[in-house]
Amino acid sequence: MSKFGLVTKGLLKENPTFVLVLGMCPTLATTTSALNGLEMGLATMFVLILSNIVISLIAPVVPDKVHIPVYIVVIATFVTLLQLLMQAYTPDVYETLGLFIPLIVVNCIVLGRAEAFASKNSVGDSALDGIGIGIGFTVTLTVIGIVREILGSGSVFGWKFIEGDGMLAFVMAPGAFLVLGYLMVLFNKLAKR
Amino acid sequence: MDKLIVSPSPHLHSPASTDRIMLDVIIALVPALLVSFLFYGWAQLIVLVVSCVGCVGCEWLIVRYLMKRPAVFSCTSALVTGILLAMNLPATAPWWMVLIGALVAIGVAKMSFGGLGQNIFNPAITGRVFLLVSFPVQMTNWTMPARSFIEMDAITGATPLSVIKEGLKSGLSIDEVLAANGMDMSMLLRDIGGSSGEISAFALVLGFCYLLVRRVVKPWIPLSIVLTIAAIAGIFHAVDPAHYTGIAFNLLTGGVMLGSLFMATDYVTSPFSKWGGVIYGIGIGLIVMMIRYFGSYPEGMSFAILIMNCFVPLINRAFHQKKFGR
Amino acid sequence: MAAKSNLKNMALSLTLVCLVCSALLGVVYAMTAEPIRKAEEAKVAASIARVLPDFEGQPSLESVNVDGIDFNYYRAPGAGYAVISTVGGFGGPLSLMVGISEEGIIVNTVVLAHSETPGLGAKCTSDEAFIDQFKGWDPAVSRLAVVKDGGNVDAITASTITSRAYAKAIANAVSVYSKLAENE
């Protein structure tokens, strides 16, 4: 696969949300607005890239039987690091996403890429893979966030275009499932063409 | 799509007989509709018309242009959904809200699953719950019955269930709540605000009797719901009448009558067999009373039906219809 | 490719990874401890600044017991008190910071944490007509209860329970103030 392909596959062919259907917890829980979706996507991308790089470096020397614990420790380290940094320098973002940052540790996408890609490929390719999947995840979360924000609050990235509230169901959990489901249908219909 | 289309599973029914059954349901709903017009006037009629046009239009558009199978279009079934949805909404609901409800009911709850006979959840209730969650202010502002077709100065207010709930939450007993609002129990039952389906228990029962006579439905599901609610309300009210409302109050307020007679009995989303229906009914009754006594919502009929809808496939597995000849 | 999975290798690799990771985290923790503390302080200061007029110096966190419940409050010299008051709302605890001037007049209120229903009770953070009615409220003149209960607070549409809780939280804060005023 070409270097360019590694970066772009996350958007369509291996879109983590619509095709691989991984990392559903943050996808459903944090996409109440476009900005929240974008921030969550970027946070995950940060962890994904770093853990992919480190894991592709250490994979050759880690004994097979303990590779999962080792990977998890590496991922958890980066997540904690991210959490501390966010708490210190972007407290507002941390306030809204707080609960979901530690959950990146158990996000299937991160461990999934470590297992399926980073442990078998070179450092450069793994970094590109992290960027690609990260972009795919970020874009998808932002799109879901935009749709939910338009329908649920009548605004885009905080810019309001109607008076009062939208359809509040879309800001709550059921709306997350509805929007995810219909976007998945739309995505797969368009992707087939 | 050039393959042979096999219609959904109950192969015994041809589209014509579905239409006939649905027509019976509509006839059965007529008395309740008349009563609601009497109480709420033109506003209710507008809600009904918008809801029906929305449901039928949405179904037709999806069947025609998205599924491209005009043959499966059933106007009467969409009409039933439209009528039931309208009966679940306050007469003050603005037209766009009703339209959104119709869109969710048909588009999301029915057609997304494959159309007539395939849906897991009752479409009309899904539409109502979606609106209740999305527009809580408009959906909890019920018109008090005006008692005249001409008098349009509608007074809005909360339903008796929510008045009681609010009072209990702030630590009062039921009698104190009633006294504070200048009501007594009999007044609550006569002069209640609510959706059109909530005010006319007698008309609903009348319509249901017609369905029984026509042998369109069996009475097991409504019976088990009503008996369960009566039993739970009876026990709690006997133990602590200050904090738990009684049997008649629980049966006649909220959507219990409309829900148990016309919504829970929906063919597609209720169990096939008699005992399955009884289990389903008991489940609905239990959940309604749990929500009313302990939950944060004053009324739980629509949630109860939706929750039990999820269990229908399981109930159907546990209670097989007897095979012919065994 | 990978090292052999014998006990020695496994123990060694796990130990090493954990050591390196904890060392890294230790460094980052030491680096961020100060900014995190500052960010939290800034948050509290921002809330206090919203509920009290400008004042000189640092507010001090103190606590007082009123009718068996402990209340935390910030004493801002010359400006008044910022009392943290938590009551049960519709969906869960509703936590307010209530600014009360030295004279006992409510300056402003701010919601610190809540779990009210979006579109209904959650409006207590955004409904300006509701929030602004408490600015300059004199508890000695107007009663802190919703109109339905015979008070002077205009409730948020269709959210009597939240409005009631909000009024109660402020009333609690006022009782904290009275106790403090008594002591001084």
Short mmCIF file of C-alpha atoms in Angstrom, two decimals, chain C:
data_model
loop_
_atom_site.label_atom_id
_atom_site.label_comp_id
_atom_site.label_asym_id
_atom_site.label_seq_id
_atom_site.Cartn_x
_atom_site.Cartn_y
_atom_site.Cartn_z
CA MET C 1 10.97 -12.31 15.44
CA ALA C 2 9.61 -11.77 18.95
CA ALA C 3 11.66 -12.85 21.92
CA LYS C 4 10.92 -16.30 23.35
CA SER C 5 8.07 -16.38 25.83
CA ASN C 6 9.93 -17.79 28.79
CA LEU C 7 9.40 -16.53 32.32
CA LYS C 8 12.58 -14.49 32.41
CA ASN C 9 11.84 -12.62 29.16
CA MET C 10 8.24 -11.97 30.08
CA ALA C 11 9.05 -10.63 33.54
CA LEU C 12 11.88 -8.57 32.16
CA SER C 13 9.89 -6.96 29.36
CA LEU C 14 6.89 -6.17 31.57
CA THR C 15 9.13 -4.70 34.27
CA LEU C 16 11.00 -2.60 31.78
CA VAL C 17 7.88 -1.28 30.07
CA CYS C 18 6.25 -0.43 33.38
CA LEU C 19 9.40 1.28 34.63
CA VAL C 20 9.80 3.43 31.55
CA CYS C 21 6.10 4.31 31.45
CA SER C 22 5.87 5.22 35.11
CA ALA C 23 9.04 7.30 34.87
CA LEU C 24 7.58 9.18 31.91
CA LEU C 25 4.29 9.73 33.72
CA GLY C 26 6.11 10.87 36.83
CA VAL C 27 7.95 13.52 34.86
CA VAL C 28 4.78 14.73 33.13
CA TYR C 29 2.88 14.74 36.42
CA ALA C 30 5.54 16.90 38.05
CA MET C 31 5.47 19.21 35.06
CA THR C 32 1.69 19.62 34.98
CA ALA C 33 0.95 19.68 38.71
CA GLU C 34 1.40 23.43 38.94
CA PRO C 35 -0.66 24.37 35.82
CA ILE C 36 -3.46 22.00 36.90
CA ARG C 37 -3.64 23.63 40.32
CA LYS C 38 -3.67 27.05 38.68
CA ALA C 39 -6.43 26.01 36.24
CA GLU C 40 -8.60 24.78 39.09
CA GLU C 41 -8.02 27.94 41.07
CA ALA C 42 -8.86 30.02 38.01
CA LYS C 43 -12.13 28.12 37.68
CA VAL C 44 -13.15 28.83 41.26
CA ALA C 45 -12.02 32.45 40.92
CA ALA C 46 -14.08 32.83 37.74
CA SER C 47 -17.21 31.54 39.53
CA ILE C 48 -16.62 33.87 42.46
CA ALA C 49 -16.03 36.79 40.12
CA ARG C 50 -19.38 36.10 38.49
CA VAL C 51 -21.37 36.06 41.71
CA LEU C 52 -19.66 38.86 43.65
CA PRO C 53 -18.61 42.41 42.76
CA ASP C 54 -14.90 43.20 42.33
CA PHE C 55 -12.80 42.95 45.44
CA GLU C 56 -9.19 43.11 46.56
CA GLY C 57 -7.16 40.17 47.77
CA GLN C 58 -7.62 36.40 47.83
CA PRO C 59 -10.93 34.82 48.86
CA SER C 60 -10.48 32.22 51.57
CA LEU C 61 -12.31 28.88 51.66
CA GLU C 62 -14.09 28.28 54.96
CA SER C 63 -16.89 26.07 56.14
CA VAL C 64 -19.76 26.45 58.55
CA ASN C 65 -22.40 24.14 59.99
CA VAL C 66 -26.02 25.26 59.61
CA ASP C 67 -28.76 22.99 61.00
CA GLY C 68 -26.52 19.94 60.85
CA ILE C 69 -25.31 20.43 57.26
CA ASP C 70 -21.81 21.62 56.42
CA PHE C 71 -21.60 24.43 53.88
CA ASN C 72 -18.43 25.58 52.14
CA TYR C 73 -18.14 29.24 51.35
CA TYR C 74 -15.59 31.75 50.17
CA ARG C 75 -15.11 34.88 52.21
CA ALA C 76 -14.25 37.80 49.96
CA PRO C 77 -13.15 40.72 52.10
CA GLY C 78 -15.23 43.82 51.42
CA ALA C 79 -17.47 42.11 48.84
CA GLY C 80 -19.36 39.43 50.71
CA TYR C 81 -19.70 35.67 50.67
CA ALA C 82 -19.83 33.13 47.85
CA VAL C 83 -21.71 30.19 49.34
CA ILE C 84 -21.69 26.77 47.69
CA SER C 85 -25.14 25.28 48.16
CA THR C 86 -26.25 21.85 46.95
CA VAL C 87 -29.83 20.56 46.94
CA GLY C 88 -31.70 17.70 45.25
CA GLY C 89 -32.99 18.76 41.83
CA PHE C 90 -35.22 16.85 39.43
CA GLY C 91 -32.51 14.64 37.94
CA GLY C 92 -29.93 14.67 40.74
CA PRO C 93 -27.93 17.08 42.87
CA LEU C 94 -28.11 20.74 41.86
CA SER C 95 -25.07 22.70 43.01
CA LEU C 96 -25.07 26.48 43.04
CA MET C 97 -22.65 29.20 44.03
CA VAL C 98 -24.61 32.06 45.55
CA GLY C 99 -22.98 35.46 45.98
CA ILE C 100 -24.35 37.40 48.93
CA SER C 101 -23.18 40.91 49.74
CA GLU C 102 -22.17 42.02 53.22
CA GLU C 103 -25.63 43.56 53.58
CA GLY C 104 -27.36 40.26 52.81
CA ILE C 105 -28.49 41.10 49.27
CA ILE C 106 -28.05 38.38 46.65
CA VAL C 107 -25.60 39.58 44.00
CA ASN C 108 -25.75 36.75 41.49
CA THR C 109 -25.98 32.97 41.27
CA VAL C 110 -24.12 30.48 39.13
CA VAL C 111 -24.76 26.76 38.58
CA LEU C 112 -21.67 24.69 39.40
CA ALA C 113 -23.05 21.26 38.60
CA HIS C 114 -26.45 19.81 37.68
CA SER C 115 -28.08 16.83 36.04
CA GLU C 116 -31.42 18.32 35.02
CA THR C 117 -33.32 17.35 31.87
CA PRO C 118 -32.06 19.12 28.72
CA GLY C 119 -34.67 21.58 27.45
CA LEU C 120 -36.52 21.64 30.76
CA GLY C 121 -34.65 21.93 34.05
CA ALA C 122 -31.30 22.42 32.33
CA LYS C 123 -32.58 25.85 31.31
CA CYS C 124 -31.61 26.97 34.83
CA THR C 125 -28.13 27.53 33.36
CA SER C 126 -29.28 29.53 30.34
CA ASP C 127 -32.73 31.05 30.94
CA GLU C 128 -31.76 34.68 31.49
CA ALA C 129 -35.19 35.78 32.70
CA PHE C 130 -35.00 33.12 35.38
CA ILE C 131 -31.39 33.70 36.48
CA ASP C 132 -31.53 37.49 36.35
CA GLN C 133 -34.51 37.73 38.67
CA PHE C 134 -32.18 36.78 41.55
CA LYS C 135 -29.76 39.65 40.90
CA GLY C 136 -30.20 42.13 43.69
CA TRP C 137 -32.80 39.95 45.41
CA ASP C 138 -33.43 41.00 49.01
CA PRO C 139 -34.47 37.93 51.00
CA ALA C 140 -35.91 40.19 53.68
CA VAL C 141 -38.42 41.64 51.19
CA SER C 142 -39.20 38.86 48.68
CA ARG C 143 -39.81 35.23 49.54
CA LEU C 144 -37.45 32.64 48.03
CA ALA C 145 -40.08 30.17 46.80
CA VAL C 146 -41.80 29.72 43.46
CA VAL C 147 -45.04 31.61 42.87
CA LYS C 148 -47.00 28.35 43.00
CA ASP C 149 -45.81 27.85 46.59
CA GLY C 150 -46.65 31.41 47.59
CA GLY C 151 -43.21 32.93 46.99
CA ASN C 152 -41.91 35.49 44.52
CA VAL C 153 -39.77 33.34 42.19
CA ASP C 154 -41.03 33.01 38.62
CA ALA C 155 -40.46 29.39 37.68
CA ILE C 156 -38.96 28.14 34.42
CA THR C 157 -41.73 26.99 32.05
CA ALA C 158 -42.73 23.38 32.78
CA SER C 159 -39.84 22.94 35.26
CA THR C 160 -41.37 23.74 38.63
CA ILE C 161 -39.28 21.14 40.44
CA THR C 162 -35.96 22.51 39.20
CA SER C 163 -37.05 26.08 39.91
CA ARG C 164 -38.13 25.02 43.38
CA ALA C 165 -34.75 23.38 44.00
CA TYR C 166 -32.95 26.47 42.72
CA ALA C 167 -34.91 28.70 45.08
CA LYS C 168 -34.26 26.28 47.94
CA ALA C 169 -30.53 26.29 47.27
CA ILE C 170 -30.50 30.09 47.42
CA ALA C 171 -32.61 30.07 50.58
CA ASN C 172 -30.08 27.68 52.16
CA ALA C 173 -27.27 30.02 51.17
CA VAL C 174 -29.14 32.90 52.77
CA SER C 175 -29.45 30.94 56.02
CA VAL C 176 -25.68 30.37 55.88
CA TYR C 177 -25.26 34.12 55.52
CA SER C 178 -27.55 34.85 58.48
CA LYS C 179 -25.54 32.46 60.64
CA LEU C 180 -22.27 34.11 59.57
CA ALA C 181 -23.69 37.60 60.11
CA GLU C 182 -24.81 36.56 63.59
CA ASN C 183 -21.33 35.34 64.50
CA GLU C 184 -19.59 38.51 63.47
#
